mmCIF file of C-alpha atoms in Angstrom:
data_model
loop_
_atom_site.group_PDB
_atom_site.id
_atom_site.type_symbol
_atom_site.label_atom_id
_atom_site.label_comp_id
_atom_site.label_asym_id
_atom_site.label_seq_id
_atom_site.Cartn_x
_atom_site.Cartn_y
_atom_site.Cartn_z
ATOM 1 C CA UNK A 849 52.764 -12.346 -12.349
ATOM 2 C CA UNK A 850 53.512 -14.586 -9.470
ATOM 3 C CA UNK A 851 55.164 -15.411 -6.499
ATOM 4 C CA UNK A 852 56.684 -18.137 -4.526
ATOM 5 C CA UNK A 853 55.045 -19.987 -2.035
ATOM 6 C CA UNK A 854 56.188 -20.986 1.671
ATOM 7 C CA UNK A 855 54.936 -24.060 4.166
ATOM 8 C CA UNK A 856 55.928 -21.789 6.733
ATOM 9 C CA UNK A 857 56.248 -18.292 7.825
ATOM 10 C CA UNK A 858 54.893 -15.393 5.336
ATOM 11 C CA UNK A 859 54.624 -16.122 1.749
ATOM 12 C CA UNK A 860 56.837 -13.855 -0.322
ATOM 13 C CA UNK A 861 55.699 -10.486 -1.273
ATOM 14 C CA UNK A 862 55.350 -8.331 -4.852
ATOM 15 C CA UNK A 863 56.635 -4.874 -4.517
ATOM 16 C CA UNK A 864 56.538 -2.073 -7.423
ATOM 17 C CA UNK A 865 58.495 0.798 -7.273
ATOM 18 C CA UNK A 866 57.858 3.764 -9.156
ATOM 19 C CA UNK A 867 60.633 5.726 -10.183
ATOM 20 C CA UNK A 868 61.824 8.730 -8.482
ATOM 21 C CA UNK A 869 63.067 12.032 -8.965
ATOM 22 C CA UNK A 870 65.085 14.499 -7.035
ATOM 23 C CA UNK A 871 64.223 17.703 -8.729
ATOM 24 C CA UNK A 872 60.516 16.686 -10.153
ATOM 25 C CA UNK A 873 57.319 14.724 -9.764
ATOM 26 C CA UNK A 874 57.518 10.997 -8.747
ATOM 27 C CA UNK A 875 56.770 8.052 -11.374
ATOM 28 C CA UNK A 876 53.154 6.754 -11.419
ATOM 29 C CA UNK A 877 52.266 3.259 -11.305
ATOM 30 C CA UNK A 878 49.057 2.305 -13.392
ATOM 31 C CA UNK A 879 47.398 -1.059 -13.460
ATOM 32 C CA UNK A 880 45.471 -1.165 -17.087
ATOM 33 C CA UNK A 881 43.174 -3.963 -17.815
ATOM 34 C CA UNK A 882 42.624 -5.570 -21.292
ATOM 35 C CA UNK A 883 39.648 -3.324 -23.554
ATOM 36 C CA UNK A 884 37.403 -5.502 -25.460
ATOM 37 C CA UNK A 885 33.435 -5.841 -26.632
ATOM 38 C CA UNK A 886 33.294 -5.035 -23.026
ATOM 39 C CA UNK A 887 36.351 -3.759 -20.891
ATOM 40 C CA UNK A 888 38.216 -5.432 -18.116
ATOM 41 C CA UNK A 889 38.514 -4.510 -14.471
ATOM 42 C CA UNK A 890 41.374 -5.023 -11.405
ATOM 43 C CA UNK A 891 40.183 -8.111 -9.171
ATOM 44 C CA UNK A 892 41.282 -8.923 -5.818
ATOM 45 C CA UNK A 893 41.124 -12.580 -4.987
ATOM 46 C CA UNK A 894 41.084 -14.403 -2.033
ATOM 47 C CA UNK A 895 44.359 -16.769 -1.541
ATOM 48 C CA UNK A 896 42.741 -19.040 0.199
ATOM 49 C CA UNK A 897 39.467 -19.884 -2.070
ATOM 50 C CA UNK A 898 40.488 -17.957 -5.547
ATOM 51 C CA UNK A 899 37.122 -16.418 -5.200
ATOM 52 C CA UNK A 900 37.115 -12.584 -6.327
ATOM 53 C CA UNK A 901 36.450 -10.344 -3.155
ATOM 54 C CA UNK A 902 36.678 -7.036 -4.487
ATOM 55 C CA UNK A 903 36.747 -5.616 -7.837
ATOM 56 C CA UNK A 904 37.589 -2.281 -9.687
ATOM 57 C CA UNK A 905 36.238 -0.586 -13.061
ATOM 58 C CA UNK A 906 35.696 2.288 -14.972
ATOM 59 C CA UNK A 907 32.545 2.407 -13.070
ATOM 60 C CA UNK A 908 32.587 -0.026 -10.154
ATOM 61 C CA UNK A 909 34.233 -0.095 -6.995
ATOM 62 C CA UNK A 910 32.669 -3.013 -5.295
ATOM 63 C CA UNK A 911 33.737 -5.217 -2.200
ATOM 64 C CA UNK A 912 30.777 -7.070 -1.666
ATOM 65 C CA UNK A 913 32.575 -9.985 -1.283
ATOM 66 C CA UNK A 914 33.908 -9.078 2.357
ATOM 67 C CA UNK A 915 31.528 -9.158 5.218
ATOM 68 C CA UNK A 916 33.420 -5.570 7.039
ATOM 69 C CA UNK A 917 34.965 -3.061 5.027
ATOM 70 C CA UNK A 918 36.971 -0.369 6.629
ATOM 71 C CA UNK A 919 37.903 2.689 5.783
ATOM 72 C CA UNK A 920 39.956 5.638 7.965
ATOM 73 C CA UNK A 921 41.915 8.445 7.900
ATOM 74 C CA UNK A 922 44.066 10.593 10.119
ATOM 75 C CA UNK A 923 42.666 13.491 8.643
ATOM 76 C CA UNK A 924 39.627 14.377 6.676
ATOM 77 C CA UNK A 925 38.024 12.172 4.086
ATOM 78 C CA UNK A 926 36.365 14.185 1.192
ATOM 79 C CA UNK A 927 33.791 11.664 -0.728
ATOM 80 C CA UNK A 928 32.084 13.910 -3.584
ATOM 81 C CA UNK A 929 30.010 13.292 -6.542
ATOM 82 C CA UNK A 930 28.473 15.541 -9.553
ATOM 83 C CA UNK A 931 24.808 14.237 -8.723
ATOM 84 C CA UNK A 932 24.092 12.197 -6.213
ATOM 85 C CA UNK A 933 26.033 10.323 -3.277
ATOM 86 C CA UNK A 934 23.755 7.557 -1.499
ATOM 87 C CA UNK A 935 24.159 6.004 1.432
ATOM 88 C CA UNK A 936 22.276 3.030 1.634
ATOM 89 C CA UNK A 937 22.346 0.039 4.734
ATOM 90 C CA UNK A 938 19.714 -2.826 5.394
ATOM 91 C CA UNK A 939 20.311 -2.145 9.095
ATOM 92 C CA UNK A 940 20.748 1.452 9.099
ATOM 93 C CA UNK A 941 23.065 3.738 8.880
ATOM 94 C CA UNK A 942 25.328 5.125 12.535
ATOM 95 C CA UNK A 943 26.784 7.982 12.209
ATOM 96 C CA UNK A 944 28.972 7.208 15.286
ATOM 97 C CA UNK A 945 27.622 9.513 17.973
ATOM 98 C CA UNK A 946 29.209 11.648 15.905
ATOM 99 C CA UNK A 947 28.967 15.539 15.603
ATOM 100 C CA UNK A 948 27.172 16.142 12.263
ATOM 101 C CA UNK A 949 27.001 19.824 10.687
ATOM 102 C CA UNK A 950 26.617 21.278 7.314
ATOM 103 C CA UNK A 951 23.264 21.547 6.381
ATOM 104 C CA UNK A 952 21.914 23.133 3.649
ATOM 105 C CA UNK A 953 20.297 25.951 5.442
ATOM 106 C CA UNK A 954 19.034 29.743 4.632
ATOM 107 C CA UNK A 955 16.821 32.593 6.284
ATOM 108 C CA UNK A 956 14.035 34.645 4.349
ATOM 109 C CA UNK A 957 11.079 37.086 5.376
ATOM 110 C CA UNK A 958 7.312 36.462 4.198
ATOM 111 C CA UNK A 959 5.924 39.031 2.103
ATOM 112 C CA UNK A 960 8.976 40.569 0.554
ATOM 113 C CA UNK A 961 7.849 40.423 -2.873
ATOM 114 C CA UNK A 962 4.705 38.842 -2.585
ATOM 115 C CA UNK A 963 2.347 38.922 0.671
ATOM 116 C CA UNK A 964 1.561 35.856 2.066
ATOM 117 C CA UNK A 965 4.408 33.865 0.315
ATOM 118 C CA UNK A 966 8.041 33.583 0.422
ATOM 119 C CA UNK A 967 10.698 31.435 -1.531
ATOM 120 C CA UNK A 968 13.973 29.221 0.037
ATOM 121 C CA UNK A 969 15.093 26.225 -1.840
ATOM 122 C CA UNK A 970 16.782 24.840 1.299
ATOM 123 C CA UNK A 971 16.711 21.496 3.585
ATOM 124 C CA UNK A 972 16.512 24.015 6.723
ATOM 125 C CA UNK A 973 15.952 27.564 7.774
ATOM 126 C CA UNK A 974 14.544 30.321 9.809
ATOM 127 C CA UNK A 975 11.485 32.210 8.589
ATOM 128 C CA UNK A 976 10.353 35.626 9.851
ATOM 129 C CA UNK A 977 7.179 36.679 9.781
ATOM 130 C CA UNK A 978 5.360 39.051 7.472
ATOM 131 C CA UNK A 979 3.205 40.977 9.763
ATOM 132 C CA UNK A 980 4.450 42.731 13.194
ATOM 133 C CA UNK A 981 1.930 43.081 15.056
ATOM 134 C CA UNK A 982 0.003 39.938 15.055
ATOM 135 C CA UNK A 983 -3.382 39.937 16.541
ATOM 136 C CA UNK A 984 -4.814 38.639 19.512
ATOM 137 C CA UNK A 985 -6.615 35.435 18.594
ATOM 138 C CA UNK A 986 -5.666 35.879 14.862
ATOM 139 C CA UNK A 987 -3.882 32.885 12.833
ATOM 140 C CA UNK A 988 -1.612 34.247 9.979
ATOM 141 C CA UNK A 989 -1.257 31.784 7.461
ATOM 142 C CA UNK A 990 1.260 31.989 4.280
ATOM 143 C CA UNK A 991 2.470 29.760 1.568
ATOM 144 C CA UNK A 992 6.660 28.348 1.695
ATOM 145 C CA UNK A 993 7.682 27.818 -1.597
ATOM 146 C CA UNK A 994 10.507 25.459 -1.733
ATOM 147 C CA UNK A 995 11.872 22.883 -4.420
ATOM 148 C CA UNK A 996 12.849 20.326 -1.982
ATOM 149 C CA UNK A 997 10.006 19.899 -0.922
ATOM 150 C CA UNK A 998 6.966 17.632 -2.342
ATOM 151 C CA UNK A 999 3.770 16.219 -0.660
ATOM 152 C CA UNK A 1000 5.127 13.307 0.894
ATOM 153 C CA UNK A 1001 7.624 15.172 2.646
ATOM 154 C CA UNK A 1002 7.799 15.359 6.588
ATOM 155 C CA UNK A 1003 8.434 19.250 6.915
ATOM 156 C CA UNK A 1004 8.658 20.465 10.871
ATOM 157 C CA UNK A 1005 7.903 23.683 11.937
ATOM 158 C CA UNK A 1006 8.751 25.123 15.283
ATOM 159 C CA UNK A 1007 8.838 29.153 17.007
ATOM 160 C CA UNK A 1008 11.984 30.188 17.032
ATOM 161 C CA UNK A 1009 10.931 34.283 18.300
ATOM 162 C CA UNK A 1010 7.914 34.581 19.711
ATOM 163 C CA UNK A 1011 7.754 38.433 19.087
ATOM 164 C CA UNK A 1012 6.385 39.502 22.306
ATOM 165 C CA UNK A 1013 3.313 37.340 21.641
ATOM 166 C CA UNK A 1014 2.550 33.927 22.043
ATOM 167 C CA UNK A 1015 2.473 32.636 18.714
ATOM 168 C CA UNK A 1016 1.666 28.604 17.726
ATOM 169 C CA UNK A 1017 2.128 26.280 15.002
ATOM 170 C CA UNK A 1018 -1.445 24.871 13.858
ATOM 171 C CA UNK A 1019 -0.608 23.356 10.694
ATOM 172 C CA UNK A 1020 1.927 22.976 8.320
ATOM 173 C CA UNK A 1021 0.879 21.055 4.613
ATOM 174 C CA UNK A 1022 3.223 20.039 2.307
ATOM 175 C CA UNK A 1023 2.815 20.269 -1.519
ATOM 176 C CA UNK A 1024 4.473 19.833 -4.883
ATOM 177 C CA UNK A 1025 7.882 22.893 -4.726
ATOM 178 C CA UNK A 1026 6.054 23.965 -1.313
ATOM 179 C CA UNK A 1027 4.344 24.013 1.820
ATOM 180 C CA UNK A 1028 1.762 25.749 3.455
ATOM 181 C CA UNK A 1029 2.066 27.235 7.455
ATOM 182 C CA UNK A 1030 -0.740 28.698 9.628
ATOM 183 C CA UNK A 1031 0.479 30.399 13.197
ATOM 184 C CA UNK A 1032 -2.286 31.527 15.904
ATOM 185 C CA UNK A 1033 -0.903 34.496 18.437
ATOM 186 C CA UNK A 1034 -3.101 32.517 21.281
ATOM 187 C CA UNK A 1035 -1.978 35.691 23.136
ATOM 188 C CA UNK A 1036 -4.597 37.768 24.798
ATOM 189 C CA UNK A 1037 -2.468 40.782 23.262
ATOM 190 C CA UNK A 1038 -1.313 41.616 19.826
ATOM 191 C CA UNK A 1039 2.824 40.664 18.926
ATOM 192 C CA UNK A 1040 5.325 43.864 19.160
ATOM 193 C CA UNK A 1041 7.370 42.811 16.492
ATOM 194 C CA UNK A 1042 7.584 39.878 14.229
ATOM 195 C CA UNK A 1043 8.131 36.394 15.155
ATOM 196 C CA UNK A 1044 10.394 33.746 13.597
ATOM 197 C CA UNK A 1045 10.191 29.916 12.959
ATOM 198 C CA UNK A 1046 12.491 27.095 11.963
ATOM 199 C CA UNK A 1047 11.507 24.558 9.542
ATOM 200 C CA UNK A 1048 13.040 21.582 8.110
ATOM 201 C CA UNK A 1049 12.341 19.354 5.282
ATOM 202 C CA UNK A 1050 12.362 15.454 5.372
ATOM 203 C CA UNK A 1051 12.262 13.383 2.257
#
């Protein structure tokens, strides 16, 4: 399917047009490659070169070809995926300056089923601690376990109460589905109540 040409002014232009309806849903329009010992895909070609600068599959949606590919919206723009979505760019990725929110986070209390250890399979949250009265001097040290995590990962770990004490981060160790905390109350008096810490995981 092709089109006339022009030495001057805009080359002439291919327009399909569905079919309407007054009372129901619109006509489609569907572009269906050839199927074969391997099955064909939608190409966009450069007019000037014939080279292929984009391309469209069952499972490819590719425009390597261009050097800048844009892509905006008005409104929102939902991107999803069963698995995995990855974001990948030689020179980084920018996010724009842009406000970023959303996530994954959770809260959870040491010792509720087991002392010394507490479960939250999420990227961020707050911890509170076990114990309520701390003592003076005294590190308190209990075990995070937490599937996103595994012993490469950079996990930070910062008061977010202090409980009426004076309570410090002196190690946090990740493992394999967890990490491991120790807090000192460098206090010269015991906490009043318990004390709570963020955390975030890094992979």
């Amino acid at each position: 399917l092709s089109i006339g040409e022009a030495s001057t002014g805009g080359g002439g232009s291919i327009t399909l047009n569905a079919g309407s309806s007054p009372s129901g849903a619109g006509g489609n329009i569907y572009l269906k490659p050839g199927n074969g010992s391997s099955d064909g895909a939608v190409y966009f070609v450069n007019p000037s070169t014939n080279a292929n600068y984009g391309v469209i599959s069952e499972s490819t949606l590719d425009f390597s070809g261009q050097s800048t590919i844009s892509m905006s919206s008005s409104g929102a723009v939902d991107i999803s995926s069963s698995t995995t979505v990855t974001i990948q760019g030689t020179g980084g990725v920018d996010f724009g300056d842009s406000y970023a929110y959303g996530f994954e986070t959770g809260t959870a209390t040491v010792g509720t089923e087991v002392s010394g250890e507490i479960a939250i399979n999420t990227m961020t949250g707050v911890l509170t601690s076990e114990f309520s009265n701390l003592g003076a001097g005294v590190t308190n040290s209990f075990e995070v376990v937490n599937t996103r995590v595994n012993a490469a990962s950079m996990v930070l770990v910062t008061v977010r109460k202090d409980g009426g004490c004076d309570p410090i981060v002196k190690k946090v160790e990740p493992a394999a589905n967890r990490f491991f905390v120790s807090v000192k109350n460098i206090a010269a008096t015991a906490c009043t109540s318990a004390f709570t810490l963020n955390f975030v995981v890094m992979n």
